[in-house]
Amino acid sequence: MRIAAARERKHDERRVAIVPDTVGRLSRLGVEVVLEHGAGAAAGFSDAAYAEQGATLTDLAALAPDLLLAIGPPPGEVLDTVRPGGLVVGLLGLATDDAILEAVAKRGLGAIALELLPRTSRAQSMDVLSSQASLAGYKAVLVGANLLGRIMPLQMTAAGTLTPAQVLVLGAGVAGLQAIATARRLGARVEAFDVRRAAREEVESLGARFLEVPLDAAEGEGGYAAAQSEEYLERQRALLAERVAEADLVVTTAQIPFRQAPRLVSGAMVEAMRPGAVVVDLAADTGGNVEGSRPGEIVETNGVRIVGASNLAAELPTHASQTFARNLANLVELMVTDGELHLDDELVRATLVVDGGEIRWSRPA
Amino acid sequence: MRIAAARERKHDERRVAIVPDTVGRLSRLGVEVVLEHGAGAAAGFSDAAYAEQGATLTDLAALAPDLLLAIGPPPGEVLDTVRPGGLVVGLLGLATDDAILEAVAKRGLGAIALELLPRTSRAQSMDVLSSQASLAGYKAVLVGANLLGRIMPLQMTAAGTLTPAQVLVLGAGVAGLQAIATARRLGARVEAFDVRRAAREEVESLGARFLEVPLDAAEGEGGYAAAQSEEYLERQRALLAERVAEADLVVTTAQIPFRQAPRLVSGAMVEAMRPGAVVVDLAADTGGNVEGSRPGEIVETNGVRIVGASNLAAELPTHASQTFARNLANLVELMVTDGELHLDDELVRATLVVDGGEIRWSRPA
């Protein structure tokens, strides 16, 4: 049995699904590990580094894997090298485009969509969405800090004091928490907001302030209901508008699986920001948390720059490949025993969107 | 008496020599403060913000200052607006080009070159070289971190451990120390080198390791002489070569006033670095600490990128202008009493390179 990774074909995709570190782990499953020449080059992994770990390097046409490990949905030219009955594993991008399913099915192959992995603790070590979101959160702050006309930390010098930057993070999931941690490392004052009030503890443990509209004590037992009221939500929007206007850097990270990203920052809120302020929208690819953001572009309006961050993890290709490849190796260990594929684990079943040429998945309503 | 700042004309110079915060301080000296329309725009300071502090906004032709505050050497069109007998203050760039002296002298003006300010504690609050170098050191690490394919801090996750980046800072002056502090903030392991062994304490207080070739104990009293021996210097070069090869990010900051920057990193040393590694050369403008670096460019060789950092402080225009303008206000307070210029302070004398149309400075041998 042969496991392989090809060079990713998508523009700006610098990651690779097998790294030298995971070659040994995969080999120990009784399989042959093969990489296309140059597959890891953009991530900093040379052909020699793979060969040293026992991998075979070859041309795309000779890849011929039974199990193809990929970052994004492989194009036809790559699918064509997969052996009959073979399986493709990757982030298939089903949220925005499911044409890959037909392409896999018509070749009689199978496919596993990593984005469908349940968010359970057992699946955590395979969760590429988490591992990549964490890196994207770090990178979002670096990109933002690098665009600011000011430094992040407090600085007291002979020329007087420079005040710390004010950073606001919207959405305190994996990416948001890493953004908070990175901004705090750099010495910024950080505030964060999340609709899940349970996020407060994690936010505060990172030294950031959790933004919350206080529930009027008089509301008593009706607190939860009050928190859903139109008046409460209006006060929440007003609070966010005020905090966005005060921020030097806003990082937005709110995503909803298979849905348009929620609009958190309106054009009017951007207009109220200071010239020189920066907004990094991590949800730009799925519609954007910020009005006016465009994927892969930096839009300037009234001196405020909105970074439409697209696939930020790929801009940390070395570490992103390392974590992605380890996630994949963990999953493969569930699927391969003594050089043979077994697709009966519940995590595999939950993600197997094409099985033996048959599509088993349809878009959630 | 009128003090003014024009918009800086040099390409990529986004700083401004008066900020809204210093308008009040200057006004209290009994002078009129005037700015060219849009002078602070690139640094994030609007005309309205200046006007609010009592400054007058005008066109360049009507600027007509007795004292012109500038970042870099003003071009002829700006010098032409200075009143007869007026004075120009700025970083005049004498190290690389002293044509400004003739331009000032032939107009019968005076000039103060901030780069000649003595490095004494009394001059510290006016020391623009220090205030700008500190910002450049911070920015160098941000720029470098943003080019790396890996994150800076240690990260322990469900997908395993990511090791911290290894950062090497060469030269532990103001810029170097700020680079060390910033890399440490971001969670990197940091090593630093400086020919001044006295730098050890400051380097270590920032949590970095000071690189030093141990003096053989047997050398005893001859320690200092031994440290100057060819054999010792050779061992020092070997140590640096080894540490450069291990680094993910190298920041070089060694400058010698009015001299070519010392060559610290050879082409062979760059060649021994890992693909994906980054070198930021803060001395690119004065010949470069790194072989192959080019000012204002990113040169890639064998997968290693060398950033020829040019005028990095100007990429933090808001804070750089704030500190520069405060430095200038401190100096102006030494020179102006009751609305009149007095050029008798020793710090003014030390920097007054053109006085009433007469050049008083010549390049050190």
mmCIF file of N, CA and C in Angstrom, chain A residues 14 44 46 124-126 131 134-135 138-139 142-143 145-155 157-165 178 182 184-188 275-276 305 315-320 322-324 326-327 330, chain B residues 14 44 46 124-126 131 134-135 138-139 142-143 145-155 157-165 178 182 184-188 275-276 305 315-320 322-324 326-327 330:
data_model
loop_
_atom_site.group_PDB
_atom_site.id
_atom_site.type_symbol
_atom_site.label_atom_id
_atom_site.label_comp_id
_atom_site.label_asym_id
_atom_site.label_seq_id
_atom_site.Cartn_x
_atom_site.Cartn_y
_atom_site.Cartn_z
ATOM 1 N N ARG A 14 1.105 27.081 0.230
ATOM 2 C CA ARG A 14 2.499 26.679 0.407
ATOM 3 C C ARG A 14 2.640 25.479 1.338
ATOM 4 N N GLY A 44 9.547 24.715 3.130
ATOM 5 C CA GLY A 44 10.879 24.620 3.719
ATOM 6 C C GLY A 44 11.378 23.195 3.899
ATOM 7 N N SER A 46 12.986 20.025 2.031
ATOM 8 C CA SER A 46 13.627 19.626 0.778
ATOM 9 C C SER A 46 13.350 18.160 0.466
ATOM 10 N N GLN A 124 -9.618 15.478 18.558
ATOM 11 C CA GLN A 124 -8.818 16.694 18.693
ATOM 12 C C GLN A 124 -7.441 16.600 18.028
ATOM 13 N N SER A 125 -6.807 15.425 18.182
ATOM 14 C CA SER A 125 -5.444 15.299 17.656
ATOM 15 C C SER A 125 -5.429 15.233 16.124
ATOM 16 N N MET A 126 -6.614 15.156 15.510
ATOM 17 C CA MET A 126 -6.700 15.112 14.040
ATOM 18 C C MET A 126 -7.328 16.368 13.472
ATOM 19 N N SER A 131 -5.947 23.230 14.390
ATOM 20 C CA SER A 131 -4.505 23.492 14.346
ATOM 21 C C SER A 131 -4.193 24.643 13.397
ATOM 22 N N SER A 134 -5.446 28.119 14.890
ATOM 23 C CA SER A 134 -4.554 28.643 15.914
ATOM 24 C C SER A 134 -3.408 29.431 15.270
ATOM 25 N N LEU A 135 -2.842 28.881 14.212
ATOM 26 C CA LEU A 135 -1.752 29.580 13.514
ATOM 27 C C LEU A 135 -2.270 30.854 12.840
ATOM 28 N N TYR A 138 -2.493 33.690 15.372
ATOM 29 C CA TYR A 138 -1.160 34.283 15.611
ATOM 30 C C TYR A 138 -0.788 35.210 14.469
ATOM 31 N N LYS A 139 -0.933 34.689 13.254
ATOM 32 C CA LYS A 139 -0.495 35.444 12.077
ATOM 33 C C LYS A 139 -1.318 36.714 11.880
ATOM 34 N N LEU A 142 0.257 39.418 13.862
ATOM 35 C CA LEU A 142 1.531 39.851 13.270
ATOM 36 C C LEU A 142 1.301 40.726 12.042
ATOM 37 N N VAL A 143 0.395 40.293 11.181
ATOM 38 C CA VAL A 143 0.097 41.066 9.976
ATOM 39 C C VAL A 143 -0.452 42.435 10.365
ATOM 40 N N ALA A 145 -0.097 44.051 13.298
ATOM 41 C CA ALA A 145 0.922 44.851 13.995
ATOM 42 C C ALA A 145 1.901 45.443 12.999
ATOM 43 N N ASN A 146 2.157 44.692 11.939
ATOM 44 C CA ASN A 146 3.129 45.128 10.936
ATOM 45 C C ASN A 146 2.586 46.259 10.063
ATOM 46 N N LEU A 147 1.275 46.428 10.051
ATOM 47 C CA LEU A 147 0.673 47.513 9.270
ATOM 48 C C LEU A 147 0.443 48.763 10.108
ATOM 49 N N LEU A 148 0.510 48.621 11.431
ATOM 50 C CA LEU A 148 0.252 49.773 12.303
ATOM 51 C C LEU A 148 1.400 50.777 12.236
ATOM 52 N N GLY A 149 1.061 52.044 12.395
ATOM 53 C CA GLY A 149 2.086 53.083 12.435
ATOM 54 C C GLY A 149 2.653 53.267 13.826
ATOM 55 N N ARG A 150 2.274 52.407 14.746
ATOM 56 C CA ARG A 150 2.704 52.516 16.130
ATOM 57 C C ARG A 150 3.160 51.153 16.635
ATOM 58 N N ILE A 151 3.896 51.155 17.733
ATOM 59 C CA ILE A 151 4.317 49.888 18.305
ATOM 60 C C ILE A 151 3.220 49.364 19.225
ATOM 61 N N MET A 152 3.298 48.085 19.556
ATOM 62 C CA MET A 152 2.260 47.492 20.400
ATOM 63 C C MET A 152 2.506 47.748 21.894
ATOM 64 N N PRO A 153 3.723 47.588 22.396
ATOM 65 C CA PRO A 153 3.884 47.680 23.852
ATOM 66 C C PRO A 153 3.980 49.117 24.355
ATOM 67 N N LEU A 154 3.741 49.266 25.623
ATOM 68 C CA LEU A 154 4.073 50.496 26.337
ATOM 69 C C LEU A 154 5.574 50.698 26.236
ATOM 70 N N GLN A 155 6.003 51.931 25.968
ATOM 71 C CA GLN A 155 7.441 52.180 25.999
ATOM 72 C C GLN A 155 7.704 53.491 26.726
ATOM 73 N N THR A 157 10.584 56.072 27.590
ATOM 74 C CA THR A 157 11.943 56.418 27.162
ATOM 75 C C THR A 157 12.245 57.853 27.544
ATOM 76 N N ALA A 158 13.456 58.273 27.203
ATOM 77 C CA ALA A 158 13.876 59.653 27.444
ATOM 78 C C ALA A 158 13.002 60.627 26.674
ATOM 79 N N ALA A 159 12.371 60.151 25.595
ATOM 80 C CA ALA A 159 11.509 61.026 24.804
ATOM 81 C C ALA A 159 10.054 60.902 25.245
ATOM 82 N N GLY A 160 9.824 60.373 26.439
ATOM 83 C CA GLY A 160 8.464 60.271 26.951
ATOM 84 C C GLY A 160 7.849 58.910 26.720
ATOM 85 N N THR A 161 6.595 58.804 27.090
ATOM 86 C CA THR A 161 5.904 57.511 27.078
ATOM 87 C C THR A 161 5.145 57.290 25.776
ATOM 88 N N LEU A 162 5.247 56.069 25.245
ATOM 89 C CA LEU A 162 4.370 55.656 24.153
ATOM 90 C C LEU A 162 3.355 54.691 24.759
ATOM 91 N N THR A 163 2.085 54.977 24.573
ATOM 92 C CA THR A 163 1.057 54.141 25.193
ATOM 93 C C THR A 163 0.901 52.833 24.415
ATOM 94 N N PRO A 164 0.498 51.763 25.093
ATOM 95 C CA PRO A 164 0.318 50.490 24.387
ATOM 96 C C PRO A 164 -0.840 50.567 23.397
ATOM 97 N N ALA A 165 -0.754 49.747 22.359
ATOM 98 C CA ALA A 165 -1.830 49.681 21.375
ATOM 99 C C ALA A 165 -3.060 49.047 22.009
ATOM 100 N N GLN A 178 -5.794 32.625 20.207
ATOM 101 C CA GLN A 178 -4.385 32.753 19.827
ATOM 102 C C GLN A 178 -4.067 34.201 19.450
ATOM 103 N N THR A 182 -1.260 36.432 21.369
ATOM 104 C CA THR A 182 -0.162 37.055 20.629
ATOM 105 C C THR A 182 -0.130 38.562 20.852
ATOM 106 N N ARG A 184 -1.269 40.087 23.462
ATOM 107 C CA ARG A 184 -0.820 40.279 24.842
ATOM 108 C C ARG A 184 0.698 40.120 24.936
ATOM 109 N N ARG A 185 1.235 39.093 24.272
ATOM 110 C CA ARG A 185 2.697 38.913 24.246
ATOM 111 C C ARG A 185 3.388 40.181 23.786
ATOM 112 N N LEU A 186 2.829 40.799 22.753
ATOM 113 C CA LEU A 186 3.451 41.998 22.189
ATOM 114 C C LEU A 186 3.219 43.228 23.052
ATOM 115 N N GLY A 187 2.461 43.074 24.131
ATOM 116 C CA GLY A 187 2.337 44.181 25.078
ATOM 117 C C GLY A 187 1.132 45.077 24.868
ATOM 118 N N ALA A 188 0.212 44.655 23.985
ATOM 119 C CA ALA A 188 -0.976 45.477 23.749
ATOM 120 C C ALA A 188 -1.982 45.306 24.885
ATOM 121 N N PRO A 275 -7.758 57.187 11.759
ATOM 122 C CA PRO A 275 -6.861 56.931 10.625
ATOM 123 C C PRO A 275 -5.631 56.179 11.129
ATOM 124 N N GLY A 276 -5.176 55.216 10.368
ATOM 125 C CA GLY A 276 -4.021 54.425 10.798
ATOM 126 C C GLY A 276 -4.425 53.127 11.462
ATOM 127 N N ARG A 305 -7.195 50.544 7.296
ATOM 128 C CA ARG A 305 -6.958 49.446 6.372
ATOM 129 C C ARG A 305 -7.666 48.171 6.839
ATOM 130 N N GLU A 315 0.414 31.012 5.240
ATOM 131 C CA GLU A 315 1.542 31.939 5.271
ATOM 132 C C GLU A 315 2.529 31.603 6.385
ATOM 133 N N LEU A 316 2.236 30.539 7.127
ATOM 134 C CA LEU A 316 3.206 29.975 8.072
ATOM 135 C C LEU A 316 3.446 28.531 7.646
ATOM 136 N N PRO A 317 3.916 28.339 6.406
ATOM 137 C CA PRO A 317 3.831 27.004 5.793
ATOM 138 C C PRO A 317 4.599 25.920 6.540
ATOM 139 N N THR A 318 5.687 26.280 7.200
ATOM 140 C CA THR A 318 6.472 25.255 7.883
ATOM 141 C C THR A 318 5.686 24.678 9.058
ATOM 142 N N HIS A 319 5.297 25.550 9.967
ATOM 143 C CA HIS A 319 4.558 25.068 11.131
ATOM 144 C C HIS A 319 3.156 24.591 10.768
ATOM 145 N N ALA A 320 2.534 25.235 9.792
ATOM 146 C CA ALA A 320 1.192 24.818 9.393
ATOM 147 C C ALA A 320 1.236 23.413 8.786
ATOM 148 N N GLN A 322 3.556 21.188 9.456
ATOM 149 C CA GLN A 322 3.891 20.252 10.530
ATOM 150 C C GLN A 322 2.653 19.821 11.308
ATOM 151 N N THR A 323 1.810 20.791 11.671
ATOM 152 C CA THR A 323 0.643 20.423 12.457
ATOM 153 C C THR A 323 -0.389 19.691 11.598
ATOM 154 N N PHE A 324 -0.564 20.169 10.378
ATOM 155 C CA PHE A 324 -1.520 19.517 9.472
ATOM 156 C C PHE A 324 -1.102 18.068 9.230
ATOM 157 N N ARG A 326 0.795 16.171 11.075
ATOM 158 C CA ARG A 326 0.638 15.351 12.282
ATOM 159 C C ARG A 326 -0.827 14.989 12.491
ATOM 160 N N ASN A 327 -1.723 15.955 12.264
ATOM 161 C CA ASN A 327 -3.155 15.653 12.339
ATOM 162 C C ASN A 327 -3.492 14.499 11.399
ATOM 163 N N ASN A 330 -2.193 11.128 12.559
ATOM 164 C CA ASN A 330 -3.042 10.587 13.621
ATOM 165 C C ASN A 330 -4.285 9.922 13.037
ATOM 166 N N ARG B 14 7.455 58.841 5.954
ATOM 167 C CA ARG B 14 6.085 59.120 6.398
ATOM 168 C C ARG B 14 6.062 59.891 7.721
ATOM 169 N N GLY B 44 -0.618 59.838 10.338
ATOM 170 C CA GLY B 44 -1.879 59.680 11.061
ATOM 171 C C GLY B 44 -2.334 60.927 11.808
ATOM 172 N N SER B 46 -4.057 64.539 11.392
ATOM 173 C CA SER B 46 -4.823 65.351 10.445
ATOM 174 C C SER B 46 -4.539 66.834 10.668
ATOM 175 N N GLN B 124 20.174 63.069 26.087
ATOM 176 C CA GLN B 124 19.357 61.867 25.841
ATOM 177 C C GLN B 124 17.930 62.184 25.400
ATOM 178 N N SER B 125 17.342 63.208 26.017
ATOM 179 C CA SER B 125 15.939 63.495 25.712
ATOM 180 C C SER B 125 15.772 64.126 24.331
ATOM 181 N N MET B 126 16.895 64.428 23.675
ATOM 182 C CA MET B 126 16.827 65.028 22.329
ATOM 183 C C MET B 126 17.376 64.070 21.273
ATOM 184 N N SER B 131 15.954 57.336 19.732
ATOM 185 C CA SER B 131 14.507 57.091 19.736
ATOM 186 C C SER B 131 14.086 56.364 18.467
ATOM 187 N N SER B 134 15.407 52.601 18.452
ATOM 188 C CA SER B 134 14.614 51.725 19.296
ATOM 189 C C SER B 134 13.392 51.210 18.531
ATOM 190 N N LEU B 135 12.736 52.101 17.807
ATOM 191 C CA LEU B 135 11.571 51.691 17.018
ATOM 192 C C LEU B 135 11.987 50.769 15.879
ATOM 193 N N TYR B 138 12.414 47.191 17.165
ATOM 194 C CA TYR B 138 11.107 46.527 17.312
ATOM 195 C C TYR B 138 10.600 46.076 15.941
ATOM 196 N N LYS B 139 10.624 47.015 14.996
ATOM 197 C CA LYS B 139 10.056 46.741 13.677
ATOM 198 C C LYS B 139 10.827 45.643 12.950
ATOM 199 N N LEU B 142 9.400 42.393 13.936
ATOM 200 C CA LEU B 142 8.066 42.173 13.367
ATOM 201 C C LEU B 142 8.154 41.808 11.887
ATOM 202 N N VAL B 143 8.983 42.552 11.158
ATOM 203 C CA VAL B 143 9.144 42.283 9.727
ATOM 204 C C VAL B 143 9.701 40.873 9.528
ATOM 205 N N ALA B 145 9.617 38.273 11.678
ATOM 206 C CA ALA B 145 8.658 37.255 12.135
ATOM 207 C C ALA B 145 7.569 37.052 11.098
ATOM 208 N N ASN B 146 7.218 38.134 10.419
ATOM 209 C CA ASN B 146 6.148 38.081 9.431
ATOM 210 C C ASN B 146 6.575 37.363 8.156
ATOM 211 N N LEU B 147 7.871 37.237 7.948
ATOM 212 C CA LEU B 147 8.377 36.521 6.766
ATOM 213 C C LEU B 147 8.665 35.054 7.069
ATOM 214 N N LEU B 148 8.741 34.712 8.348
ATOM 215 C CA LEU B 148 9.064 33.325 8.705
ATOM 216 C C LEU B 148 7.890 32.389 8.389
ATOM 217 N N GLY B 149 8.213 31.156 8.053
ATOM 218 C CA GLY B 149 7.191 30.142 7.818
ATOM 219 C C GLY B 149 6.754 29.454 9.095
ATOM 220 N N ARG B 150 7.242 29.931 10.216
ATOM 221 C CA ARG B 150 6.954 29.311 11.500
ATOM 222 C C ARG B 150 6.574 30.381 12.511
ATOM 223 N N ILE B 151 5.948 29.976 13.600
ATOM 224 C CA ILE B 151 5.608 30.936 14.637
ATOM 225 C C ILE B 151 6.807 31.109 15.564
ATOM 226 N N MET B 152 6.803 32.162 16.341
ATOM 227 C CA MET B 152 7.930 32.440 17.232
ATOM 228 C C MET B 152 7.840 31.650 18.551
ATOM 229 N N PRO B 153 6.665 31.592 19.196
ATOM 230 C CA PRO B 153 6.651 30.958 20.524
ATOM 231 C C PRO B 153 6.573 29.441 20.471
ATOM 232 N N LEU B 154 6.954 28.831 21.563
ATOM 233 C CA LEU B 154 6.667 27.418 21.811
ATOM 234 C C LEU B 154 5.160 27.237 21.796
ATOM 235 N N GLN B 155 4.685 26.185 21.134
ATOM 236 C CA GLN B 155 3.260 25.898 21.204
ATOM 237 C C GLN B 155 3.039 24.416 21.434
ATOM 238 N N THR B 157 0.210 21.636 21.574
ATOM 239 C CA THR B 157 -1.187 21.442 21.191
ATOM 240 C C THR B 157 -1.481 19.958 21.038
ATOM 241 N N ALA B 158 -2.719 19.695 20.697
ATOM 242 C CA ALA B 158 -3.142 18.308 20.458
ATOM 243 C C ALA B 158 -2.356 17.705 19.297
ATOM 244 N N ALA B 159 -1.844 18.548 18.406
ATOM 245 C CA ALA B 159 -1.071 18.049 17.268
ATOM 246 C C ALA B 159 0.423 18.035 17.578
ATOM 247 N N GLY B 160 0.770 18.079 18.869
ATOM 248 C CA GLY B 160 2.181 18.006 19.239
ATOM 249 C C GLY B 160 2.787 19.375 19.469
ATOM 250 N N THR B 161 4.086 19.365 19.707
ATOM 251 C CA THR B 161 4.788 20.582 20.105
ATOM 252 C C THR B 161 5.418 21.277 18.909
ATOM 253 N N LEU B 162 5.287 22.605 18.876
ATOM 254 C CA LEU B 162 6.058 23.408 17.931
ATOM 255 C C LEU B 162 7.137 24.108 18.741
ATOM 256 N N THR B 163 8.376 23.941 18.330
ATOM 257 C CA THR B 163 9.482 24.513 19.108
ATOM 258 C C THR B 163 9.583 26.017 18.855
ATOM 259 N N PRO B 164 10.080 26.767 19.827
ATOM 260 C CA PRO B 164 10.211 28.212 19.623
ATOM 261 C C PRO B 164 11.259 28.529 18.562
ATOM 262 N N ALA B 165 11.080 29.661 17.921
ATOM 263 C CA ALA B 165 12.053 30.105 16.922
ATOM 264 C C ALA B 165 13.354 30.503 17.620
ATOM 265 N N GLN B 178 16.208 46.486 21.687
ATOM 266 C CA GLN B 178 14.765 46.476 21.436
ATOM 267 C C GLN B 178 14.378 45.270 20.589
ATOM 268 N N THR B 182 11.741 42.436 21.827
ATOM 269 C CA THR B 182 10.559 42.106 21.030
ATOM 270 C C THR B 182 10.523 40.619 20.685
ATOM 271 N N ARG B 184 11.885 38.260 22.419
ATOM 272 C CA ARG B 184 11.565 37.565 23.672
ATOM 273 C C ARG B 184 10.079 37.644 23.968
ATOM 274 N N ARG B 185 9.491 38.837 23.794
ATOM 275 C CA ARG B 185 8.049 38.989 23.993
ATOM 276 C C ARG B 185 7.278 37.968 23.174
ATOM 277 N N LEU B 186 7.728 37.784 21.929
ATOM 278 C CA LEU B 186 7.028 36.869 21.028
ATOM 279 C C LEU B 186 7.319 35.411 21.353
ATOM 280 N N GLY B 187 8.183 35.166 22.319
ATOM 281 C CA GLY B 187 8.380 33.797 22.775
ATOM 282 C C GLY B 187 9.556 33.075 22.136
ATOM 283 N N ALA B 188 10.384 33.786 21.377
ATOM 284 C CA ALA B 188 11.529 33.142 20.739
ATOM 285 C C ALA B 188 12.649 32.895 21.751
ATOM 286 N N PRO B 275 16.820 26.787 4.673
ATOM 287 C CA PRO B 275 15.828 27.418 3.796
ATOM 288 C C PRO B 275 14.672 27.906 4.665
ATOM 289 N N GLY B 276 14.152 29.072 4.366
ATOM 290 C CA GLY B 276 13.066 29.641 5.165
ATOM 291 C C GLY B 276 13.552 30.608 6.215
ATOM 292 N N ARG B 305 15.943 34.592 3.034
ATOM 293 C CA ARG B 305 15.637 35.948 2.605
ATOM 294 C C ARG B 305 16.397 36.966 3.439
ATOM 295 N N GLU B 315 8.541 53.355 9.053
ATOM 296 C CA GLU B 315 7.412 52.449 8.861
ATOM 297 C C GLU B 315 6.540 52.347 10.108
ATOM 298 N N LEU B 316 6.938 53.059 11.159
ATOM 299 C CA LEU B 316 6.084 53.221 12.339
ATOM 300 C C LEU B 316 5.837 54.720 12.493
ATOM 301 N N PRO B 317 5.230 55.351 11.467
ATOM 302 C CA PRO B 317 5.283 56.818 11.380
ATOM 303 C C PRO B 317 4.624 57.539 12.550
ATOM 304 N N THR B 318 3.594 56.945 13.129
ATOM 305 C CA THR B 318 2.907 57.643 14.221
ATOM 306 C C THR B 318 3.820 57.753 15.438
ATOM 307 N N HIS B 319 4.286 56.614 15.939
ATOM 308 C CA HIS B 319 5.147 56.652 17.111
ATOM 309 C C HIS B 319 6.515 57.255 16.805
ATOM 310 N N ALA B 320 7.023 57.021 15.609
ATOM 311 C CA ALA B 320 8.326 57.586 15.260
ATOM 312 C C ALA B 320 8.245 59.111 15.217
ATOM 313 N N GLN B 322 6.041 60.891 16.876
ATOM 314 C CA GLN B 322 5.840 61.353 18.251
ATOM 315 C C GLN B 322 7.159 61.487 18.996
ATOM 316 N N THR B 323 8.013 60.480 18.909
ATOM 317 C CA THR B 323 9.267 60.546 19.657
ATOM 318 C C THR B 323 10.221 61.554 19.018
ATOM 319 N N PHE B 324 10.278 61.578 17.701
ATOM 320 C CA PHE B 324 11.142 62.525 17.003
ATOM 321 C C PHE B 324 10.728 63.958 17.354
ATOM 322 N N ARG B 326 9.073 65.005 19.942
ATOM 323 C CA ARG B 326 9.365 65.319 21.347
ATOM 324 C C ARG B 326 10.854 65.607 21.531
ATOM 325 N N ASN B 327 11.695 64.813 20.877
ATOM 326 C CA ASN B 327 13.131 65.091 20.909
ATOM 327 C C ASN B 327 13.398 66.510 20.438
ATOM 328 N N ASN B 330 12.287 69.180 22.880
ATOM 329 C CA ASN B 330 13.250 69.326 23.976
ATOM 330 C C ASN B 330 14.444 70.174 23.551
#
